[in-house]
Amino acid sequence: MPGVDGVPEPHTGWTFVTNHARVLASIADDHNARIRDIAARCRLTERAVQKIISDLEQDGYLSHTRKGRANHYRIDPSKVLRHPAEAGLTVASLLSMLVRDEVERQGAVEEVQAES
């Protein structure tokens, strides 16, 4: 959640999913998302999201086109992940895993709410 000055509360400690993966997944969910919305969803600053998008574009994982005042993002699903331990794993397979997890979590939340 945003702090007093609108900047998301920082997270301390390590996490399993990188900020780059979070931003990519957020864009995969909405190809027209604003940086402000991506930042809020990922609990990052807008500046951090801009840097991550720049990284992803520079390495060919992501591109964008301007539509009026908005951006439309395109993800290259065939691009292979960077780490040697993930050799052969594509962006599409990563996003598929993240989406599957999100669907399962949403189902669990709805199930708990139905039981209440």
PDB file of C-alpha atoms in Angstrom:
ATOM      1  CA  MET A   1       0.000   0.000   0.000  1.00  0.00           C
ATOM      2  CA  PRO A   2       1.203   3.528  -0.654  1.00  0.00           C
ATOM      3  CA  GLY A   3       2.820   5.422   2.160  1.00  0.00           C
ATOM      4  CA  VAL A   4       2.053   8.978   3.181  1.00  0.00           C
ATOM      5  CA  ASP A   5       3.837  10.476   0.168  1.00  0.00           C
ATOM      6  CA  GLY A   6       2.256   8.034  -2.346  1.00  0.00           C
ATOM      7  CA  VAL A   7       5.361   5.839  -2.578  1.00  0.00           C
ATOM      8  CA  PRO A   8       4.704   2.137  -1.936  1.00  0.00           C
ATOM      9  CA  GLU A   9       5.850   0.784   1.400  1.00  0.00           C
ATOM     10  CA  PRO A  10       9.215  -0.940   0.910  1.00  0.00           C
ATOM     11  CA  HIS A  11       9.492  -4.680   1.285  1.00  0.00           C
ATOM     12  CA  THR A  12      12.327  -5.982   3.411  1.00  0.00           C
ATOM     13  CA  GLY A  13      13.971  -9.319   2.861  1.00  0.00           C
ATOM     14  CA  TRP A  14      14.151 -11.462  -0.218  1.00  0.00           C
ATOM     15  CA  THR A  15      11.340 -12.778  -2.415  1.00  0.00           C
ATOM     16  CA  PHE A  16      10.943 -15.658  -4.850  1.00  0.00           C
ATOM     17  CA  VAL A  17       9.709 -13.548  -7.762  1.00  0.00           C
ATOM     18  CA  THR A  18      11.836 -10.702  -9.087  1.00  0.00           C
ATOM     19  CA  ASN A  19      10.505  -7.215  -9.699  1.00  0.00           C
ATOM     20  CA  HIS A  20      11.206  -7.723 -13.410  1.00  0.00           C
ATOM     21  CA  ALA A  21       8.925 -10.784 -13.432  1.00  0.00           C
ATOM     22  CA  ARG A  22       6.235  -8.903 -11.500  1.00  0.00           C
ATOM     23  CA  VAL A  23       6.270  -6.005 -13.961  1.00  0.00           C
ATOM     24  CA  LEU A  24       6.236  -8.367 -16.942  1.00  0.00           C
ATOM     25  CA  ALA A  25       3.292 -10.291 -15.464  1.00  0.00           C
ATOM     26  CA  SER A  26       1.435  -7.063 -14.779  1.00  0.00           C
ATOM     27  CA  ILE A  27       1.932  -5.954 -18.381  1.00  0.00           C
ATOM     28  CA  ALA A  28       0.859  -9.400 -19.620  1.00  0.00           C
ATOM     29  CA  ASP A  29      -2.365  -8.910 -17.668  1.00  0.00           C
ATOM     30  CA  ASP A  30      -2.984  -5.457 -19.221  1.00  0.00           C
ATOM     31  CA  HIS A  31      -0.999  -4.467 -22.312  1.00  0.00           C
ATOM     32  CA  ASN A  32      -2.256  -0.895 -21.954  1.00  0.00           C
ATOM     33  CA  ALA A  33      -1.458  -0.462 -18.270  1.00  0.00           C
ATOM     34  CA  ARG A  34      -0.082   2.869 -17.132  1.00  0.00           C
ATOM     35  CA  ILE A  35       3.240   2.938 -15.318  1.00  0.00           C
ATOM     36  CA  ARG A  36       1.399   4.339 -12.301  1.00  0.00           C
ATOM     37  CA  ASP A  37      -0.924   1.317 -12.242  1.00  0.00           C
ATOM     38  CA  ILE A  38       1.915  -1.178 -12.731  1.00  0.00           C
ATOM     39  CA  ALA A  39       3.821   0.463  -9.883  1.00  0.00           C
ATOM     40  CA  ALA A  40       0.834   0.245  -7.539  1.00  0.00           C
ATOM     41  CA  ARG A  41       0.132  -3.375  -8.425  1.00  0.00           C
ATOM     42  CA  CYS A  42       3.780  -4.415  -8.015  1.00  0.00           C
ATOM     43  CA  ARG A  43       4.315  -2.194  -4.963  1.00  0.00           C
ATOM     44  CA  LEU A  44       7.184  -0.382  -6.649  1.00  0.00           C
ATOM     45  CA  THR A  45       7.906   3.246  -7.391  1.00  0.00           C
ATOM     46  CA  GLU A  46       7.061   4.593 -10.839  1.00  0.00           C
ATOM     47  CA  ARG A  47      10.757   5.275 -11.355  1.00  0.00           C
ATOM     48  CA  ALA A  48      11.620   1.618 -10.614  1.00  0.00           C
ATOM     49  CA  VAL A  49       8.954   0.437 -13.070  1.00  0.00           C
ATOM     50  CA  GLN A  50      10.315   2.779 -15.766  1.00  0.00           C
ATOM     51  CA  LYS A  51      13.798   1.325 -15.259  1.00  0.00           C
ATOM     52  CA  ILE A  52      12.520  -2.251 -15.391  1.00  0.00           C
ATOM     53  CA  ILE A  53      10.526  -1.562 -18.572  1.00  0.00           C
ATOM     54  CA  SER A  54      13.663  -0.022 -20.077  1.00  0.00           C
ATOM     55  CA  ASP A  55      15.685  -3.134 -19.141  1.00  0.00           C
ATOM     56  CA  LEU A  56      13.061  -5.448 -20.639  1.00  0.00           C
ATOM     57  CA  GLU A  57      12.867  -3.394 -23.846  1.00  0.00           C
ATOM     58  CA  GLN A  58      16.633  -3.145 -24.191  1.00  0.00           C
ATOM     59  CA  ASP A  59      16.969  -6.940 -24.085  1.00  0.00           C
ATOM     60  CA  GLY A  60      14.032  -7.550 -26.441  1.00  0.00           C
ATOM     61  CA  TYR A  61      11.542  -9.028 -23.982  1.00  0.00           C
ATOM     62  CA  LEU A  62       9.147  -6.119 -24.382  1.00  0.00           C
ATOM     63  CA  SER A  63       8.354  -3.356 -26.861  1.00  0.00           C
ATOM     64  CA  HIS A  64       5.822  -0.570 -26.880  1.00  0.00           C
ATOM     65  CA  THR A  65       3.996   1.701 -29.279  1.00  0.00           C
ATOM     66  CA  ARG A  66       2.430   5.024 -28.453  1.00  0.00           C
ATOM     67  CA  LYS A  67      -1.338   5.303 -28.871  1.00  0.00           C
ATOM     68  CA  GLY A  68      -2.180   8.923 -28.179  1.00  0.00           C
ATOM     69  CA  ARG A  69      -0.974   9.595 -24.653  1.00  0.00           C
ATOM     70  CA  ALA A  70      -0.886   5.903 -23.729  1.00  0.00           C
ATOM     71  CA  ASN A  71       1.529   3.052 -24.370  1.00  0.00           C
ATOM     72  CA  HIS A  72       0.583  -0.351 -25.739  1.00  0.00           C
ATOM     73  CA  TYR A  73       3.088  -3.022 -24.699  1.00  0.00           C
ATOM     74  CA  ARG A  74       3.957  -6.165 -26.627  1.00  0.00           C
ATOM     75  CA  ILE A  75       5.745  -9.083 -24.965  1.00  0.00           C
ATOM     76  CA  ASP A  76       7.897 -11.508 -26.958  1.00  0.00           C
ATOM     77  CA  PRO A  77       6.671 -14.838 -25.549  1.00  0.00           C
ATOM     78  CA  SER A  78       9.375 -16.860 -27.337  1.00  0.00           C
ATOM     79  CA  LYS A  79      12.250 -15.045 -25.669  1.00  0.00           C
ATOM     80  CA  VAL A  80      14.334 -17.358 -23.448  1.00  0.00           C
ATOM     81  CA  LEU A  81      15.027 -16.302 -19.854  1.00  0.00           C
ATOM     82  CA  ARG A  82      18.491 -14.964 -19.068  1.00  0.00           C
ATOM     83  CA  HIS A  83      19.804 -17.167 -16.270  1.00  0.00           C
ATOM     84  CA  PRO A  84      21.711 -20.330 -17.304  1.00  0.00           C
ATOM     85  CA  ALA A  85      19.724 -22.397 -14.802  1.00  0.00           C
ATOM     86  CA  GLU A  86      16.585 -21.454 -16.743  1.00  0.00           C
ATOM     87  CA  ALA A  87      17.974 -22.514 -20.126  1.00  0.00           C
ATOM     88  CA  GLY A  88      15.129 -23.223 -22.499  1.00  0.00           C
ATOM     89  CA  LEU A  89      12.475 -21.635 -20.269  1.00  0.00           C
ATOM     90  CA  THR A  90      10.592 -19.012 -22.269  1.00  0.00           C
ATOM     91  CA  VAL A  91       8.750 -15.901 -21.216  1.00  0.00           C
ATOM     92  CA  ALA A  92       5.514 -17.663 -22.204  1.00  0.00           C
ATOM     93  CA  SER A  93       6.193 -20.560 -19.835  1.00  0.00           C
ATOM     94  CA  LEU A  94       7.107 -18.187 -16.990  1.00  0.00           C
ATOM     95  CA  LEU A  95       3.948 -16.150 -17.485  1.00  0.00           C
ATOM     96  CA  SER A  96       1.908 -19.341 -17.722  1.00  0.00           C
ATOM     97  CA  MET A  97       3.195 -20.450 -14.322  1.00  0.00           C
ATOM     98  CA  LEU A  98       2.473 -17.059 -12.769  1.00  0.00           C
ATOM     99  CA  VAL A  99      -1.020 -16.891 -14.269  1.00  0.00           C
ATOM    100  CA  ARG A 100      -1.823 -20.434 -13.144  1.00  0.00           C
ATOM    101  CA  ASP A 101      -0.744 -19.504  -9.611  1.00  0.00           C
ATOM    102  CA  GLU A 102      -2.848 -16.333  -9.680  1.00  0.00           C
ATOM    103  CA  VAL A 103      -5.926 -18.278 -10.838  1.00  0.00           C
ATOM    104  CA  GLU A 104      -5.424 -20.884  -8.106  1.00  0.00           C
ATOM    105  CA  ARG A 105      -4.976 -18.195  -5.438  1.00  0.00           C
ATOM    106  CA  GLN A 106      -8.086 -16.348  -6.623  1.00  0.00           C
ATOM    107  CA  GLY A 107     -10.047 -19.610  -6.515  1.00  0.00           C
ATOM    108  CA  ALA A 108      -8.886 -20.261  -2.956  1.00  0.00           C
ATOM    109  CA  VAL A 109      -9.922 -16.747  -1.880  1.00  0.00           C
ATOM    110  CA  GLU A 110     -13.367 -17.150  -3.485  1.00  0.00           C
ATOM    111  CA  GLU A 111     -13.770 -20.560  -1.822  1.00  0.00           C
ATOM    112  CA  VAL A 112     -12.970 -19.091   1.607  1.00  0.00           C
ATOM    113  CA  GLN A 113     -15.375 -16.208   1.009  1.00  0.00           C
ATOM    114  CA  ALA A 114     -18.139 -18.642  -0.025  1.00  0.00           C
ATOM    115  CA  GLU A 115     -17.641 -20.591   3.195  1.00  0.00           C
ATOM    116  CA  SER A 116     -18.019 -17.431   5.308  1.00  0.00           C
TER     117      SER A 116
END
